[in-house]
Amino acid sequence: MVELLRRETGVRGHPENESFAEESTPPSCKCPGRTTTSSSDQYASQFRVLGQREALAPCGGDHLETHVVGPGVVVLADAICDRGRIAPGDDRINEAVASASLDVLIAKAESAQVLRVIGEPEIQAGVLAGQRGQLDPEAVGVDLEPLVIGVGKGEHILASDPTAIMKHTKKVIYLEDYDMAVITGDKAQIHNLKDKKRPTQKAELLDYDNEQAVLGDFPNFMLKEIFEAPATIRSAILGRALADRNLIKLGGLESVLGQLKYIDRIVIVACGTSYYAGLVGEYLIEELAGIPVEVQLASEFKYRDEPFSRSTALLAISQSGETADTIAALKKVENYGVLRLGIVNSVGSTIARMTDAGVYCHAGPEQAVASTKAFLAQVTVLTLIALHLNDGQTKRFKPLLEELDDLPAKAQEVLDNADEIKRIAEKYANYRDFLYIGRNNAYPSAMEGALKLKECSYLHAEAYAAGEMKHGPLAMIDKDFPTFVIVTDSPLLEKTYSNIQEIRARGGPVVALATKGNTAIKELCDDVIYMPATPLETQPILHAIVTQLFAYYIAMSRGYDVDRPRNLAKSVTVE
Ligand code: G6P
C-alpha cells in the first residue's frame, strides 16, 4: 500500500552523527490507487489537509480522492505507464525502471505533475527522489524533493521526511539523488539512474522514542512540546556543557576547529522562528566571542549580491533542515569557499548534509506547526557555540556553563506558572492587535513572541525595539491596543519602565514579563507574568516559554487548532 505523507524533518550525514528522535505528521488516507495531481505550491498545505481529513475519516467511505505529492515523486509511474511497455502487476517493472534513462523520466516530469499509482490492490509506484540543491531544477524541469520510504508490515509509506512516518514504522530507506524506487506489493527496490552499479540501500532503523509520537495526557502537540522545555534544554547541553571541567565539547564542530580560528564574520541565515533564534545568537556570539554577526532572512539573502570573504562563515539554522530558502542560501555560497555550518534539529535532512559541520539541537520531533521547543534548543546551542568560539577567554564562561545546568529547573518553574499565564492570556484573548517590545536580546524575544501570536491566534501582532516607540508605534497605542513588554533584569530596565509609562499614559493596556522579585513593576502595568532570575544571556530561553504559553492560551481561548494553524505548514519546502 502506498501512502503519501508530507515532509517534516530529517538530518543525515551531519558530522555529529548521533541518533535522536523525531516526529510525525498525521497520515493521509490509506485507501489505495488514486490519481494524484499536484503543483508545488499546493504541496505543503495540501498534505496537512490530507492529514486532517484522515483523522476525521480514516479509510472509510469518505476516502480521499487525491493525494498531493511533490513534483519529484511524479516521474516513474507515468513514464512507464505512458510507454505502455509494462502492464500493472507485471514483474518486469523493476527491469524497466533499471533501464529507464533519466532523460525520458525528466521529459515526462515536465509534462505531468502526476503520480499515477498503478493497480489495486498490488500498487506499483515509481519514485524519483532528489536532494534539492544538488540537482539543477532547471535542467531537471522539476524541483526534486527529498524522499524517504517507510517499510511497514505489508505496506510502504512515502514521505518527504521520516518524522511523518514514525508512527507507522521505524524502518526507513532514504532515497538519494537520481534514485528510483519501485514499490510493488511488499517490496521496494531502489535503483540509481546515474550509478547503476551502486549497491542497493539498506533500510535503516529510526531511533525514535515511541513516547514522542503520541500525545499522552496533553490535549495537543503544541502544549506537549512547550512542556518539554526542561528536557529540551537538558538534552541540548548533555555531554556538551561540562561545567565541572570548565569545558564545552561540540563534537560536530571538531573537524573544523582549525578553520573556525580564522573566522572574522558570521552570517546567520534562517527563516521564521529559526531566524529569531539567529537574532538572539547575534547578541550571544558578538558579546561572548567577539565575532561580528549578521543575521539575514534566507529568503532575502539568496537574492542579494553582497561581498563575501573566505574568512566569513555561513551558519544556517533550521528545525526541519528542509526549508527551501535556507537550502537556497547555503547553495548560493557553495562555490565561495566559505565554511558552511548548521544548527539543525532533524536527523537526515538536506541542510545537515549540505553543511561542512554543525551542531544538532537534539530537541526531538516537533509536531505542532508553530515552533516552540526547537527555538529553545537553537538558542541553547547558540549559547554553547558562542562560548566555544570564545575558547574559555570570557569571564562569563564558567558562570554561564553553571547557569545552563540550572536552566531546566528554571524552565520548569515557568511551566509551573502556566495557570497564571493562562488566566492573563484569556483576559487579552479578544483584542485584535498586539505590540511586543523589548530591549537588547529581549527584542528578538519580542519578535518571536509576536510571531507565535500571529501563527496560533491569527491576531495582528508586531514587535518593536522598546527604544523605537517614539518613532512610530506610540501612534497606534490606545485602549484597544495592548502591549506585551519584556522587562526582565537588564541594565536597560529603567529605560523600559519609561516606555511602559508612555504607553499607559495613552491608555494602552500593558502585560509585563518581569523577573521574580520585581514588585515595582506591578505598579506600572495591568498584569505581570514573572519568571525566575537568570543572567541576561540566558533570559531569551525563559522569555520564549512564557510567550509561547501566552500565545497558546489565547489561541485556545479563541477556539483555534493550535497544532495546525490555517495556511501554514511545518516545513516550507517550496519558495
Ligand atoms: C515554517 C514553520 C516555522 C519555522 C519556519 C522555519 O514557517 O511553520 O515554525 O520556524 O518554517 O523552519 P525551519 O524548519 O527552517 O526552522
XYZ file of C-alpha atoms and ligand atoms in Angstrom:
591
model
C 0.000 0.000 0.000
C 1.352 3.360 -0.857
C 0.780 6.227 1.424
C 1.873 9.753 0.754
C 2.691 11.976 3.615
C 4.233 15.349 3.849
C 7.705 16.217 4.919
C 8.719 17.208 8.323
C 12.343 16.766 9.247
C 15.483 14.725 8.834
C 19.246 15.194 9.052
C 21.625 12.568 7.797
C 25.303 12.609 7.258
C 25.737 15.502 9.635
C 29.187 15.483 11.174
C 27.922 14.947 14.688
C 26.307 11.700 13.818
C 24.380 10.878 16.953
C 20.924 9.462 16.518
C 17.940 11.121 18.097
C 14.228 11.112 17.934
C 11.959 12.853 15.520
C 8.307 13.406 14.942
C 5.467 12.576 12.676
C 2.673 14.348 10.923
C -0.711 12.682 10.642
C -1.008 10.236 7.797
C -3.132 10.635 4.755
C -5.793 8.148 3.809
C -4.537 4.650 3.283
C -7.020 3.879 0.547
C -5.072 2.736 -2.461
C -4.943 3.650 -6.065
C -5.959 7.272 -6.588
C -4.676 9.612 -9.184
C -2.710 12.486 -7.845
C -2.330 15.969 -9.116
C -0.010 18.471 -7.701
C 1.568 21.787 -8.108
C 4.481 22.515 -5.899
C 2.642 25.471 -4.388
C -0.025 23.199 -3.048
C 2.406 20.696 -1.739
C 2.986 21.763 1.786
C -0.522 22.800 2.697
C -2.332 20.021 0.926
C -0.552 17.371 2.854
C -1.765 18.872 6.020
C -5.292 18.896 4.756
C -4.967 15.235 3.983
C -3.783 14.616 7.493
C -6.739 16.362 8.991
C -9.232 14.613 6.819
C -7.763 11.272 7.610
C -8.188 11.988 11.266
C -11.888 12.503 10.629
C -12.475 9.695 8.207
C -9.782 7.085 8.329
C -10.018 4.888 5.295
C -13.775 4.723 5.331
C -16.282 5.608 2.659
C -15.043 9.154 2.626
C -11.634 8.238 1.409
C -9.555 10.835 -0.258
C -9.717 11.016 -3.988
C -6.442 12.751 -4.422
C -3.041 12.546 -2.978
C -0.891 15.547 -3.456
C 2.732 14.854 -3.893
C 5.869 16.771 -4.566
C 6.784 17.013 -8.219
C 9.824 14.880 -7.563
C 7.512 11.968 -6.960
C 5.946 12.354 -10.329
C 8.058 10.668 -12.739
C 8.357 6.990 -12.977
C 4.876 5.652 -12.962
C 3.970 7.999 -15.709
C 6.972 7.244 -17.798
C 6.461 3.535 -17.651
C 2.771 3.685 -17.979
C 2.779 6.003 -20.959
C 5.245 3.964 -22.822
C 2.827 1.122 -22.410
C 5.585 -1.419 -22.131
C 4.664 -2.787 -18.784
C 1.226 -3.502 -17.523
C 0.319 -3.013 -13.892
C 1.260 -6.083 -11.918
C 3.931 -7.123 -14.404
C 7.104 -8.246 -12.665
C 9.224 -6.679 -15.368
C 8.514 -3.284 -13.930
C 11.763 -3.434 -11.994
C 13.716 -4.124 -15.101
C 12.034 -1.262 -16.863
C 12.953 1.064 -14.095
C 16.543 -0.018 -14.070
C 16.871 0.565 -17.780
C 14.884 3.775 -17.927
C 17.027 6.675 -18.895
C 16.973 9.789 -16.837
C 16.188 11.854 -19.915
C 12.971 10.018 -20.544
C 11.909 10.427 -16.976
C 12.721 14.084 -16.895
C 10.823 14.714 -20.083
C 7.786 13.123 -18.522
C 8.167 15.122 -15.375
C 7.917 18.336 -17.322
C 4.592 17.491 -18.767
C 2.931 15.628 -15.965
C 2.692 16.717 -12.374
C 1.074 13.438 -11.613
C 1.915 10.340 -9.713
C -0.169 7.542 -11.062
C -0.450 4.747 -8.600
C -0.936 1.694 -10.723
C -3.002 -1.331 -9.890
C -5.097 -2.347 -6.956
C -4.584 -3.914 -4.520
C -0.988 -4.507 -5.690
C 0.093 -0.978 -6.042
C 3.133 -0.110 -8.010
C 4.657 3.271 -7.796
C 7.834 4.723 -9.069
C 9.598 7.471 -7.302
C 12.399 9.668 -8.401
C 13.942 11.337 -5.460
C 16.425 14.108 -5.438
C 18.134 16.246 -2.968
C 17.314 19.785 -3.840
C 20.453 21.786 -4.147
C 22.384 19.024 -5.795
C 20.229 18.787 -8.849
C 19.671 21.732 -11.094
C 15.895 22.196 -11.124
C 16.052 23.973 -14.462
C 17.838 21.111 -16.112
C 15.594 18.588 -14.461
C 12.454 20.528 -15.167
C 11.064 19.947 -11.700
C 12.057 20.844 -8.215
C 13.024 17.493 -6.777
C 12.029 16.702 -3.241
C 13.907 14.520 -0.818
C 12.020 11.355 -0.103
C 12.087 8.568 2.364
C 10.320 5.219 2.140
C 8.913 3.737 5.304
C 8.948 -0.033 5.247
C 5.901 -1.225 7.123
C 4.244 -4.586 7.525
C 2.899 -5.332 4.059
C 2.952 -1.668 3.133
C 5.309 1.073 2.123
C 4.872 4.665 3.054
C 6.300 7.526 1.078
C 7.067 10.704 2.895
C 9.276 13.643 2.487
C 10.884 13.046 5.826
C 10.965 10.315 8.421
C 9.071 12.119 11.128
C 5.911 11.746 9.111
C 6.364 8.006 9.172
C 7.478 7.260 12.692
C 4.015 6.413 13.923
C 3.775 3.598 11.410
C 7.238 2.157 11.144
C 10.764 2.782 12.276
C 12.293 1.129 9.230
C 13.163 3.602 6.501
C 15.067 3.809 3.257
C 16.410 7.236 2.341
C 16.459 7.993 -1.352
C 19.408 9.866 -2.761
C 19.725 11.978 -5.871
C 18.734 10.128 -9.015
C 17.390 7.210 -7.044
C 14.434 5.443 -8.420
C 12.303 3.288 -6.188
C 9.889 0.715 -7.412
C 7.370 -0.329 -4.860
C 5.463 -3.448 -5.653
C 3.287 -5.009 -3.006
C 5.572 -5.653 -0.092
C 8.841 -4.990 -1.919
C 10.715 -1.781 -2.523
C 13.614 -1.854 -4.918
C 15.951 1.049 -5.374
C 17.981 1.801 -8.478
C 20.273 4.694 -9.039
C 19.892 6.086 -12.514
C 23.326 7.620 -12.602
C 25.284 4.847 -10.983
C 23.636 1.614 -11.897
C 26.279 -0.418 -10.094
C 25.718 1.234 -6.777
C 24.793 -1.293 -4.096
C 21.155 -1.199 -3.034
C 20.494 0.925 0.007
C 19.611 -0.893 3.162
C 16.703 0.054 5.356
C 17.779 1.982 8.455
C 16.127 1.951 11.830
C 14.912 5.287 13.142
C 15.953 5.974 16.672
C 12.600 7.290 17.796
C 11.156 7.148 21.191
C 7.559 5.965 20.870
C 6.571 8.434 23.538
C 7.473 11.234 21.181
C 4.918 10.191 18.616
C 1.952 10.310 20.977
C 0.192 12.987 22.932
C -0.011 11.237 26.257
C -2.114 13.375 28.584
C -1.733 16.564 26.561
C -4.611 17.981 24.509
C -2.338 18.839 21.582
C 1.278 18.719 20.445
C 1.924 22.412 20.932
C 1.308 22.223 24.663
C 3.171 18.945 24.918
C 6.156 20.456 23.169
C 6.120 23.609 25.273
C 6.113 21.397 28.352
C 9.145 19.550 27.031
C 11.205 22.716 27.624
C 13.261 21.413 30.580
C 14.063 18.156 28.787
C 14.885 20.058 25.599
C 17.443 22.299 27.303
C 18.894 19.332 29.156
C 19.256 17.354 26.003
C 20.872 20.271 24.087
C 23.595 20.612 26.723
C 24.020 16.947 27.588
C 27.650 15.888 27.196
C 28.470 19.302 25.754
C 28.395 21.822 28.607
C 30.755 20.305 31.132
C 30.643 22.833 33.946
C 32.688 20.696 36.344
C 35.541 20.557 33.827
C 35.026 24.129 32.648
C 34.703 22.752 29.154
C 32.421 22.822 26.142
C 32.553 19.893 23.802
C 30.843 20.198 20.457
C 31.671 17.067 18.517
C 30.022 18.376 15.361
C 32.474 21.277 15.124
C 35.647 19.371 15.882
C 36.532 18.748 12.260
C 36.547 22.496 11.511
C 38.129 23.877 14.672
C 41.228 24.951 12.739
C 39.124 26.900 10.229
C 36.983 28.462 12.936
C 40.057 30.195 14.359
C 40.301 32.313 11.194
C 36.637 33.277 11.013
C 36.143 37.026 11.438
C 32.483 37.310 10.433
C 29.486 35.023 10.699
C 26.393 35.375 8.574
C 23.407 33.541 10.011
C 20.640 32.588 7.589
C 17.281 31.190 8.630
C 13.519 31.604 8.347
C 10.665 32.084 10.800
C 11.355 31.145 14.383
C 14.849 29.954 13.493
C 15.605 33.466 12.232
C 14.670 34.900 15.614
C 16.881 32.329 17.318
C 19.604 33.627 14.995
C 18.987 37.178 16.207
C 19.439 36.041 19.802
C 22.585 34.272 18.596
C 23.892 37.544 17.208
C 23.975 39.030 20.723
C 25.496 35.880 22.148
C 28.270 35.426 19.591
C 29.169 39.102 19.357
C 29.221 39.636 23.096
C 30.707 36.351 24.227
C 33.007 35.508 21.329
C 33.644 38.979 19.919
C 32.949 37.897 16.336
C 30.757 40.212 14.235
C 27.498 38.533 13.247
C 24.905 39.440 10.686
C 21.554 37.675 10.616
C 19.651 37.506 7.377
C 16.351 36.072 6.337
C 17.282 33.265 3.994
C 14.604 34.384 1.539
C 16.344 37.765 1.245
C 19.898 36.518 1.413
C 19.577 34.280 -1.576
C 18.752 37.197 -3.876
C 21.390 39.608 -2.572
C 24.722 40.265 -4.093
C 26.964 41.121 -1.218
C 30.699 40.911 -0.677
C 31.761 37.675 0.951
C 35.293 36.904 2.043
C 36.602 33.445 2.762
C 37.010 34.314 6.411
C 33.220 34.577 6.688
C 31.270 31.542 7.835
C 27.665 30.977 6.885
C 25.579 29.473 9.668
C 22.205 28.043 8.681
C 19.666 27.466 11.439
C 16.723 25.209 10.769
C 14.474 22.967 12.771
C 13.461 20.792 9.836
C 16.640 21.094 7.840
C 14.425 21.194 4.757
C 13.367 24.823 4.422
C 13.728 25.728 0.759
C 15.001 29.276 1.266
C 17.629 28.230 3.791
C 18.794 25.486 1.466
C 18.989 28.044 -1.356
C 21.077 30.349 0.859
C 23.558 27.549 1.500
C 23.615 26.706 -2.153
C 24.331 30.302 -3.093
C 27.706 30.258 -1.310
C 28.578 26.762 -2.481
C 31.441 27.938 -4.662
C 32.638 30.794 -2.461
C 34.952 28.540 -0.495
C 33.393 29.639 2.784
C 32.724 27.442 5.756
C 29.090 26.377 5.908
C 27.805 25.497 9.335
C 24.416 24.269 10.539
C 22.286 24.178 13.639
C 19.670 21.622 12.758
C 17.166 19.591 14.687
C 16.242 16.892 12.235
C 18.450 13.933 11.590
C 18.952 13.155 7.913
C 17.852 16.498 6.492
C 19.191 18.268 3.466
C 20.734 21.150 5.413
C 22.686 18.830 7.659
C 24.001 17.068 4.618
C 24.931 20.265 2.844
C 26.877 21.856 5.676
C 30.554 21.250 6.427
C 29.970 20.951 10.140
C 27.266 21.645 12.647
C 25.553 21.048 15.918
C 22.347 19.147 16.372
C 19.613 20.582 18.551
C 18.554 17.206 19.946
C 15.090 18.609 20.614
C 13.381 15.502 19.296
C 10.444 15.618 16.924
C 8.456 18.810 16.855
C 4.979 18.225 15.512
C 2.985 21.390 16.077
C 3.416 23.743 13.161
C 4.482 26.677 15.329
C 7.975 26.004 16.570
C 8.378 26.029 20.341
C 10.909 23.687 21.886
C 13.162 23.850 18.819
C 13.663 27.570 19.463
C 14.838 26.807 22.998
C 17.244 24.204 21.686
C 18.549 26.526 18.975
C 19.258 29.323 21.448
C 20.855 26.881 23.891
C 23.097 25.563 21.132
C 23.942 29.128 20.061
C 25.000 29.855 23.647
C 27.266 26.817 23.567
C 28.723 27.830 20.211
C 29.341 31.401 21.396
C 31.169 30.141 24.476
C 33.039 27.560 22.449
C 34.221 30.180 19.943
C 35.418 32.266 22.845
C 37.544 29.358 23.928
C 37.184 29.961 27.634
C 38.536 33.523 27.443
C 35.482 35.369 28.763
C 34.851 35.561 32.470
C 31.253 34.668 31.627
C 32.381 31.180 30.592
C 32.088 29.327 33.878
C 29.053 31.201 35.284
C 27.155 30.596 32.070
C 28.057 26.942 31.954
C 26.747 26.593 35.501
C 23.641 28.546 34.597
C 22.923 26.208 31.701
C 22.882 23.381 34.221
C 20.312 25.231 36.314
C 18.171 26.323 33.393
C 15.986 23.211 33.049
C 14.776 23.698 36.634
C 14.039 27.349 35.900
C 12.161 26.380 32.751
C 10.102 24.040 34.903
C 9.348 26.913 37.244
C 7.966 28.909 34.311
C 5.797 25.949 33.331
C 4.554 25.564 36.885
C 3.120 29.061 36.469
C 1.130 28.058 33.363
C -2.253 28.517 35.063
C -1.438 32.123 35.871
C -0.232 32.751 32.312
C -3.469 31.164 31.074
C -5.559 33.427 33.311
C -3.820 36.537 31.983
C -3.853 35.362 28.357
C -7.600 34.742 28.479
C -8.117 38.290 29.671
C -6.464 39.537 26.472
C -7.916 36.978 24.079
C -10.431 39.345 22.499
C -8.122 42.113 21.376
C -7.318 42.312 17.666
C -3.874 43.905 17.846
C -0.805 43.420 19.987
C 2.534 45.105 20.310
C 5.531 43.262 21.756
C 8.525 45.257 22.908
C 11.891 44.596 24.494
C 15.416 45.923 24.528
C 18.714 44.258 23.823
C 18.266 40.497 23.480
C 14.669 40.834 24.679
C 13.961 42.484 21.325
C 14.275 39.212 19.362
C 12.284 37.609 22.187
C 9.562 40.169 21.468
C 9.695 39.336 17.752
C 9.393 35.637 18.426
C 6.543 36.275 20.893
C 4.663 38.304 18.284
C 5.227 35.601 15.671
C 3.808 32.943 17.998
C 0.661 35.023 18.487
C 0.250 35.584 14.745
C 0.773 31.917 13.925
C -1.589 30.460 16.503
C -4.135 33.183 17.198
C -4.335 34.916 13.820
C -4.050 38.230 15.621
C -2.137 41.205 14.379
C 0.998 41.340 16.482
C 4.136 43.274 15.823
C 7.354 43.667 17.662
C 9.478 46.720 18.189
C 12.675 47.548 19.975
C 11.324 49.434 23.000
C 13.624 52.354 22.225
C 11.810 52.867 18.925
C 8.395 53.541 20.479
C 8.625 57.274 19.862
C 9.483 56.721 16.214
C 6.098 55.382 15.232
C 4.493 52.667 17.349
C 3.281 55.070 20.025
C 0.838 56.452 17.469
C -1.016 53.134 17.436
C -1.468 52.920 21.173
C -4.934 53.296 22.633
C -7.146 51.272 24.946
C -7.701 48.623 22.289
C -4.031 48.046 21.573
C -2.278 46.130 24.362
C 1.486 45.834 24.678
C 3.414 42.841 25.921
C 6.590 44.257 27.452
C 9.597 42.101 28.177
C 11.157 43.804 31.127
C 13.379 41.250 32.805
C 16.637 42.117 34.602
C 18.969 44.156 32.453
C 20.989 47.344 32.681
C 18.282 48.903 30.489
C 15.423 48.138 32.866
C 14.737 51.763 33.807
C 14.519 52.754 30.161
C 11.870 50.136 29.531
C 9.937 51.415 32.546
C 9.743 54.786 30.760
C 8.316 53.064 27.698
C 5.658 51.445 29.852
C 4.733 54.805 31.338
C 4.383 56.324 27.875
C 2.088 53.504 26.815
C -0.034 53.683 29.943
C -0.320 57.464 29.590
C -2.048 56.824 26.244
C -4.448 54.327 27.738
C -2.707 51.260 26.347
C -3.067 48.085 28.441
C 0.295 46.555 29.398
C 1.251 42.985 30.249
C 4.786 42.752 31.543
C 7.108 39.803 31.679
C 9.373 40.554 34.632
C 11.868 38.856 36.884
C 10.576 37.313 40.072
C 11.010 39.695 42.975
C 10.390 42.842 40.910
C 7.490 44.328 42.845
C 7.873 47.832 41.405
C 6.626 46.627 38.035
C 3.213 45.783 39.487
C 2.511 49.459 39.965
C 3.323 50.231 36.349
C 1.397 47.551 34.486
C -2.021 45.966 34.240
C -0.697 42.435 34.517
C 2.657 40.895 35.323
C 3.966 37.440 34.478
C 7.015 36.508 36.500
C 9.914 34.267 35.543
C 12.923 33.205 37.605
C 16.080 35.290 37.575
C 18.699 34.204 35.081
C 21.624 36.109 33.532
C 20.937 38.350 30.574
C 22.404 35.823 28.123
C 20.011 33.028 29.059
C 16.882 35.136 29.533
C 15.572 34.682 25.958
C 15.175 30.970 26.646
C 12.776 31.626 29.505
C 11.101 34.550 27.682
C 10.219 32.140 24.903
C 8.441 29.664 27.178
C 6.261 32.457 28.551
C 5.407 33.974 25.172
C 4.683 30.523 23.776
C 2.240 29.793 26.596
C 0.678 33.241 26.262
C 0.044 32.743 22.530
C -1.110 29.180 23.112
C -3.749 30.108 25.660
C -5.056 32.988 23.570
C -5.379 30.669 20.577
C -7.131 28.006 22.659
C -9.461 30.541 24.103
C -10.359 31.664 20.559
C -11.009 28.028 19.661
C -8.246 27.530 17.099
C -6.384 24.410 16.077
C -3.003 25.248 17.608
C -1.189 22.303 16.060
C -2.250 23.134 12.544
C -2.863 26.831 12.137
C -4.630 27.794 8.940
C -2.490 28.496 5.871
C 0.772 27.397 7.495
C 2.994 24.376 7.069
C 5.564 22.851 9.349
C 8.275 22.701 6.735
C 8.217 25.153 3.899
C 9.892 23.164 1.180
C 8.918 25.405 -1.690
C 9.764 29.036 -2.192
C 7.767 27.362 8.961
C 7.343 26.853 10.326
C 8.031 27.661 11.421
C 9.530 27.606 11.225
C 9.939 28.067 9.827
C 11.395 27.785 9.555
O 7.286 28.634 8.758
O 5.946 26.944 10.475
O 7.691 27.127 12.680
O 10.140 28.424 12.174
O 9.193 27.353 8.844
O 11.569 26.397 9.551
P 12.896 25.641 9.874
O 12.499 24.191 9.830
O 13.875 26.006 8.801
O 13.359 26.053 11.213
